Coordinates of C-alpha atoms and ligand atoms in Angstrom, one line a residue:
X1 CA 60.4 -99.0 -48.8
X2 CA 59.7 -98.2 -52.4
X3 CA 56.8 -96.3 -53.9
X4 CA 55.2 -99.6 -54.9
X5 CA 55.1 -100.8 -51.3
X6 CA 53.4 -97.6 -50.2
X7 CA 50.8 -97.9 -53.0
X8 CA 50.2 -101.6 -52.1
X9 CA 49.6 -100.7 -48.4
X10 CA 47.2 -97.9 -49.2
X11 CA 45.3 -99.9 -51.8
X12 CA 45.2 -103.3 -50.1
X13 CA 41.5 -103.1 -49.3
X14 CA 40.5 -101.4 -52.5
X15 CA 39.1 -102.6 -55.8
X16 CA 41.7 -104.3 -57.9
X17 CA 39.9 -104.0 -61.2
X18 CA 38.6 -101.0 -63.1
X19 CA 35.0 -100.0 -62.7
X20 CA 35.2 -97.5 -65.5
X21 CA 37.1 -97.5 -68.8
X22 CA 37.5 -93.7 -68.9
X23 CA 37.4 -90.9 -66.4
X24 CA 38.3 -87.2 -66.1
X25 CA 39.1 -84.8 -63.4
X26 CA 40.7 -81.4 -62.5
X27 CA 43.2 -80.5 -59.9
X28 CA 44.4 -76.9 -59.4
X29 CA 47.9 -75.8 -58.8
X30 CA 49.0 -74.6 -55.4
X31 CA 51.4 -71.9 -54.3
X32 CA 53.3 -72.4 -51.0
X33 CA 53.3 -69.4 -48.6
X34 CA 55.6 -71.4 -46.4
X35 CA 57.9 -73.3 -48.7
X36 CA 59.0 -77.0 -48.9
X37 CA 62.6 -77.1 -49.8
X38 CA 64.5 -80.3 -49.2
X39 CA 63.6 -84.0 -48.7
X40 CA 64.5 -86.4 -46.0
X41 CA 63.6 -89.3 -48.4
X42 CA 64.2 -88.6 -52.1
X43 CA 62.4 -91.8 -53.2
X44 CA 59.2 -91.3 -51.3
X45 CA 59.2 -87.4 -51.5
X46 CA 59.1 -87.0 -47.8
X47 CA 60.0 -83.4 -47.0
X48 CA 62.3 -82.1 -44.3
X49 CA 59.8 -79.4 -43.2
X50 CA 56.1 -78.7 -43.0
X51 CA 54.7 -76.3 -45.7
X52 CA 51.5 -74.3 -46.2
X53 CA 49.8 -73.4 -49.5
X54 CA 46.9 -71.7 -51.2
X55 CA 45.1 -73.2 -54.2
X56 CA 45.2 -71.5 -57.6
X57 CA 41.5 -71.7 -58.3
X58 CA 40.8 -72.7 -61.9
X59 CA 44.5 -72.8 -62.9
X60 CA 45.7 -76.3 -63.1
X61 CA 45.3 -79.5 -65.1
X62 CA 42.4 -81.4 -66.5
X63 CA 43.4 -85.1 -66.9
X64 CA 41.5 -87.7 -68.8
X65 CA 42.6 -91.4 -68.7
X66 CA 41.4 -94.3 -70.8
X67 CA 42.2 -97.9 -70.2
X68 CA 43.8 -99.3 -73.3
X69 CA 46.2 -101.9 -74.6
X70 CA 48.4 -99.0 -75.8
X71 CA 50.4 -96.5 -73.8
X72 CA 50.1 -92.9 -74.9
X73 CA 50.6 -89.6 -73.0
X74 CA 49.4 -86.3 -74.4
X75 CA 50.5 -83.0 -72.9
X76 CA 48.5 -80.1 -74.1
X77 CA 47.5 -82.1 -77.2
X78 CA 51.0 -83.1 -78.0
X79 CA 51.8 -86.8 -78.0
X80 CA 54.9 -87.3 -75.8
X81 CA 57.8 -89.1 -77.3
X82 CA 59.3 -91.9 -75.3
X83 CA 62.4 -89.8 -74.9
X84 CA 60.5 -86.8 -73.5
X85 CA 61.6 -86.3 -69.9
X86 CA 57.9 -86.0 -68.8
X87 CA 57.1 -89.3 -70.5
X88 CA 59.3 -91.2 -68.1
X89 CA 58.0 -89.4 -65.1
X90 CA 54.4 -90.1 -66.1
X91 CA 55.1 -93.7 -66.9
X92 CA 57.0 -94.5 -63.7
X93 CA 54.1 -93.0 -61.7
X94 CA 51.3 -94.7 -63.7
X95 CA 53.1 -98.1 -63.6
X96 CA 52.5 -98.1 -59.9
X97 CA 48.8 -98.4 -60.6
X98 CA 48.8 -100.6 -63.7
X99 CA 47.0 -103.9 -63.9
X100 CA 48.2 -106.9 -65.9
X101 CA 48.4 -106.1 -69.6
X102 CA 46.4 -102.9 -69.4
X103 CA 47.9 -99.5 -70.2
X104 CA 46.7 -95.9 -70.0
X105 CA 46.1 -93.3 -72.6
X106 CA 46.5 -90.1 -70.7
X107 CA 45.4 -86.7 -71.9
X108 CA 46.7 -83.7 -69.8
X109 CA 45.4 -80.2 -70.5
X110 CA 47.3 -77.8 -68.4
X111 CA 46.5 -74.1 -68.4
X112 CA 49.7 -72.9 -66.7
X113 CA 53.2 -73.1 -68.2
X114 CA 54.9 -76.4 -67.6
X115 CA 58.0 -76.7 -65.3
X116 CA 58.3 -72.9 -65.0
X117 CA 57.9 -72.7 -61.2
X118 CA 54.1 -72.6 -61.4
X119 CA 53.5 -75.9 -59.8
X120 CA 52.5 -77.7 -63.0
X121 CA 53.6 -81.0 -61.7
X122 CA 51.6 -80.5 -58.5
X123 CA 48.3 -80.2 -60.4
X124 CA 49.1 -82.9 -62.9
X125 CA 49.9 -85.6 -60.4
X126 CA 47.1 -84.6 -58.1
X127 CA 44.7 -84.8 -61.0
X128 CA 46.0 -88.2 -62.1
X129 CA 45.3 -89.6 -58.6
X130 CA 41.8 -88.2 -58.6
X131 CA 41.1 -89.8 -62.0
X132 CA 42.6 -93.2 -61.0
X133 CA 40.3 -93.0 -57.9
X134 CA 37.4 -92.7 -60.3
X135 CA 38.5 -95.4 -62.6
X136 CA 38.9 -97.9 -59.8
X137 CA 36.2 -96.5 -57.6
X138 CA 38.7 -96.4 -54.7
X139 CA 37.2 -95.6 -51.4
X140 CA 40.0 -93.5 -49.9
X141 CA 40.1 -90.5 -47.7
X142 CA 41.8 -87.2 -48.6
X143 CA 44.8 -88.1 -46.6
X144 CA 45.4 -91.3 -48.5
X145 CA 44.9 -89.6 -51.8
X146 CA 47.3 -86.9 -50.7
X147 CA 50.0 -89.5 -49.9
X148 CA 49.5 -91.2 -53.3
X149 CA 49.8 -87.8 -55.1
X150 CA 52.9 -87.0 -53.1
X151 CA 54.6 -90.0 -54.7
X152 CA 54.3 -88.3 -58.1
X153 CA 55.5 -84.9 -57.0
X154 CA 55.9 -83.6 -53.4
X155 CA 53.8 -80.5 -53.7
X156 CA 51.0 -82.5 -55.5
X157 CA 49.9 -83.7 -52.1
X158 CA 48.6 -80.2 -51.3
X159 CA 46.6 -80.0 -54.6
X160 CA 44.1 -82.6 -53.3
X161 CA 42.6 -80.0 -50.9
X162 CA 40.9 -76.6 -50.8
X163 CA 41.5 -73.6 -48.6
X164 CA 44.8 -72.9 -46.7
X165 CA 46.5 -76.3 -46.9
X166 CA 49.0 -77.7 -44.5
X167 CA 51.4 -80.4 -45.5
X168 CA 52.9 -82.0 -42.4
X169 CA 56.3 -83.5 -43.0
X170 CA 55.4 -86.3 -40.5
X171 CA 57.6 -88.5 -38.4
X172 CA 57.1 -92.0 -40.0
X173 CA 60.1 -93.1 -41.9
X174 CA 57.9 -94.4 -44.7
X175 CA 55.9 -91.2 -44.9
X176 CA 52.6 -92.7 -43.9
X177 CA 51.9 -89.5 -41.9
X178 CA 53.3 -87.1 -44.5
X179 CA 50.2 -85.8 -46.1
X180 CA 48.3 -82.5 -46.5
X181 CA 45.1 -81.4 -44.8
X182 CA 42.9 -78.4 -44.9
X183 CA 44.1 -76.0 -42.3
X184 CA 41.5 -73.2 -42.5
X185 CA 39.1 -71.7 -45.1
X186 CA 40.7 -69.1 -47.4
X187 CA 40.2 -65.4 -46.7
X188 CA 37.1 -64.5 -48.8
X189 CA 38.8 -61.6 -50.5
X190 CA 42.3 -63.1 -51.1
X191 CA 43.5 -62.7 -54.7
X192 CA 46.7 -64.0 -56.4
X193 CA 48.4 -62.4 -59.3
X194 CA 50.7 -64.2 -61.7
X195 CA 53.5 -62.2 -63.1
X196 CA 55.0 -64.4 -65.8
X197 CA 58.5 -63.4 -66.6
X198 CA 59.6 -66.6 -68.3
X199 CA 57.5 -69.5 -69.5
X200 CA 60.5 -71.6 -70.4
X201 CA 61.3 -74.7 -68.2
X202 CA 63.5 -73.8 -65.2
X203 CA 67.3 -73.9 -65.3
X204 CA 67.4 -76.7 -62.7
X205 CA 64.6 -78.9 -61.6
X206 CA 63.3 -78.3 -58.1
X207 CA 64.2 -81.8 -57.1
X208 CA 67.8 -81.4 -58.1
X209 CA 68.0 -77.9 -56.7
X210 CA 66.6 -78.7 -53.3
X211 CA 68.9 -81.7 -52.9
X212 CA 71.9 -79.5 -53.8
X213 CA 70.9 -76.9 -51.3
X214 CA 70.3 -79.5 -48.6
X215 CA 73.7 -81.1 -49.2
X216 CA 75.9 -78.0 -49.7
X217 CA 74.4 -74.9 -48.1
X218 CA 75.8 -74.1 -44.7
X219 CA 72.6 -72.1 -44.1
X220 CA 70.3 -75.1 -44.6
X221 CA 69.8 -75.8 -40.9
X222 CA 69.0 -72.2 -40.3
X223 CA 66.4 -72.4 -43.1
X224 CA 64.7 -75.2 -41.2
X225 CA 64.5 -73.0 -38.1
X226 CA 63.1 -70.1 -40.1
X227 CA 60.4 -72.4 -41.6
X228 CA 59.2 -73.5 -38.1
X229 CA 59.0 -69.9 -36.8
X230 CA 57.3 -68.6 -40.0
X231 CA 54.8 -71.5 -40.0
X232 CA 53.8 -70.7 -36.4
X233 CA 53.3 -67.1 -37.2
X234 CA 51.4 -67.6 -40.5
X235 CA 49.0 -70.0 -38.8
X236 CA 48.3 -67.3 -36.3
X237 CA 47.8 -64.7 -39.1
X238 CA 45.4 -67.1 -40.8
X239 CA 43.3 -67.8 -37.7
X240 CA 43.1 -64.0 -36.9
X241 CA 42.4 -63.2 -40.6
X242 CA 45.4 -60.8 -40.7
X243 CA 46.2 -60.4 -44.4
X244 CA 49.1 -58.0 -43.9
X245 CA 50.9 -60.3 -41.5
X246 CA 50.2 -63.3 -43.8
X247 CA 51.7 -61.4 -46.7
X248 CA 54.8 -60.3 -44.8
X249 CA 55.6 -63.8 -43.6
X250 CA 55.0 -65.4 -47.0
X251 CA 57.3 -62.9 -48.7
X252 CA 60.0 -63.3 -46.0
X253 CA 59.8 -67.1 -46.2
X254 CA 60.2 -67.1 -50.0
X255 CA 63.2 -64.7 -49.8
X256 CA 64.7 -66.9 -47.0
X257 CA 64.4 -70.0 -49.3
X258 CA 66.0 -68.2 -52.2
X259 CA 68.8 -66.8 -49.9
X260 CA 69.5 -70.4 -48.8
X261 CA 69.7 -71.6 -52.4
X262 CA 72.1 -68.8 -53.2
X263 CA 74.5 -70.2 -50.6
X264 CA 74.5 -73.6 -52.3
X265 CA 77.7 -74.8 -54.2
X266 CA 77.4 -74.2 -57.1
X267 CA 74.9 -71.4 -56.4
X268 CA 71.3 -71.6 -57.5
X269 CA 69.7 -68.4 -58.7
X270 CA 66.2 -68.6 -60.3
X271 CA 65.7 -64.8 -60.4
X272 CA 66.2 -62.8 -63.5
X273 CA 66.7 -59.0 -63.8
X274 CA 62.9 -58.6 -64.4
X275 CA 62.2 -60.6 -61.2
X276 CA 64.3 -58.2 -59.1
X277 CA 62.9 -55.2 -60.8
X278 CA 59.3 -56.4 -60.0
X279 CA 60.3 -57.0 -56.4
X280 CA 61.5 -53.4 -56.1
X281 CA 58.2 -52.3 -57.6
X282 CA 56.2 -54.3 -55.0
X283 CA 58.3 -52.8 -52.2
X284 CA 57.9 -49.3 -53.6
X285 CA 54.1 -49.7 -53.9
X286 CA 53.9 -51.2 -50.4
X287 CA 55.8 -48.2 -49.0
X288 CA 53.3 -45.9 -50.6
X289 CA 50.4 -47.8 -48.8
X290 CA 49.3 -50.6 -51.1
X291 CA 48.9 -53.9 -49.3
X292 CA 50.8 -56.2 -51.7
X293 CA 53.3 -59.0 -51.2
X294 CA 55.1 -61.5 -53.4
X295 CA 56.2 -65.0 -53.3
X296 CA 58.6 -66.9 -55.7
X297 CA 59.1 -70.6 -56.3
X298 CA 61.6 -72.5 -58.4
X299 CA 61.5 -70.2 -61.3
X300 CA 61.8 -66.5 -62.3
X301 CA 58.1 -65.8 -62.1
X302 CA 56.5 -64.0 -59.2
X303 CA 53.1 -64.5 -57.6
X304 CA 51.5 -61.5 -55.9
X305 CA 49.2 -61.6 -52.9
X306 CA 46.6 -58.9 -52.4
X307 CA 43.0 -58.3 -51.6
X308 CA 40.0 -57.8 -53.9
X309 CA 39.6 -54.2 -52.8
X310 CA 43.0 -53.4 -54.5
X311 CA 42.4 -55.1 -57.8
X312 CA 42.0 -51.9 -59.8
X313 CA 45.2 -50.4 -58.4
X314 CA 47.1 -53.7 -59.0
X315 CA 46.0 -53.9 -62.7
X316 CA 47.1 -50.3 -63.2
X317 CA 50.6 -50.9 -61.8
X318 CA 51.0 -54.4 -63.4
X319 CA 49.2 -54.4 -66.8
X320 CA 50.5 -57.8 -67.6
X321 CA 49.2 -59.5 -64.5
X322 CA 46.8 -62.4 -64.5
X323 CA 44.6 -62.3 -61.5
X324 CA 43.3 -65.4 -59.9
X325 CA 40.4 -65.8 -57.5
X326 CA 41.5 -68.9 -55.5
X327 CA 37.9 -69.6 -54.7
X328 CA 36.9 -70.2 -58.4
X329 CA 37.2 -73.9 -58.7
X330 CA 36.8 -75.9 -61.8
X331 CA 34.4 -78.8 -61.1
X332 CA 34.3 -81.8 -63.3
X333 CA 32.0 -84.7 -62.5
Ligands
PMV401 O1 57.0 -80.5 -55.5 P1 58.1 -79.8 -56.3 O2 59.2 -80.7 -56.6 O3 57.5 -79.1 -57.5 O4 58.8 -78.7 -55.4 C1 58.1 -77.5 -55.0 C2 59.1 -76.5 -54.5 C3 58.6 -75.1 -54.2 O5 57.6 -74.7 -55.2 C4 59.8 -74.1 -54.4 C5 58.1 -74.9 -52.8 C6 56.7 -75.5 -52.5 O6 56.5 -75.8 -51.3 O7 55.9 -75.6 -53.4

């Protein structure tokens, strides 16, 4: 099946015409504590393994869409040229939902760096789906919205939800059971710190990198085993509200994903010297008693996990940190 078939199935009972001419919504980014790395279907973004994430509060994308006879995409107030790589990604996705001779004018305001391993595509595609749902007044549940967002970017399916979010890989070959759900409420005092090392776009896209790993790393099967074990343990840590356990597993899972990438041919290394230096700093501080952990995605930047009670200490040790309260949601009506 193609993306259009999935869209048609999900929308078959829904309004086929616009109820509104313009709409706006926000979706936050999400950071995986148990990572998704590798797809079993590259067209439909169906992952090989389950993953689990936390939302990034008010860090994400506000998307406004207007129905028009023109096609224009703005990213952070810049009109995207037809040759811009993101133009094509947006167009291919939005064309799945276009009606007759109508086009979309899309304005995306993203308050995190784009394509730098901070899940910018997750929030952008999730926000687009939320806005389209408003334009058409679709009556879809969160699981269906999550599947539609997944067609734009895999991890976008997790940005439809709040709390600790679980994306089940699913068994259906067309991915109709590959969606995210809320697993449990977030720990009240959980905080996330962004350590931005490099705002530039990543050296290799996550799509290309995960496919290279899947095809060439001899450790890929082992990675799948590790994910299953880590997921079982982190679920237990969440349900027993055990932050230290959660942090240990998240950090280990991230390192295992990057270790697996390193064994790809050619190798994939997103870390820079500053990334490694910060990892050592986290380990040093942890050895001296601070409950702090990191996770890293497809980029050089690190995200720290810690509790509200340690915020003063964390700010002292990482003056450049941006601290996020994942509970602080931006609400747009
Ligand atoms: O959905 P994508 O193509 O941005 O891939 C996300 C990959 C990781 O961020 C490394 C892991 C994850 O689960 O978010």
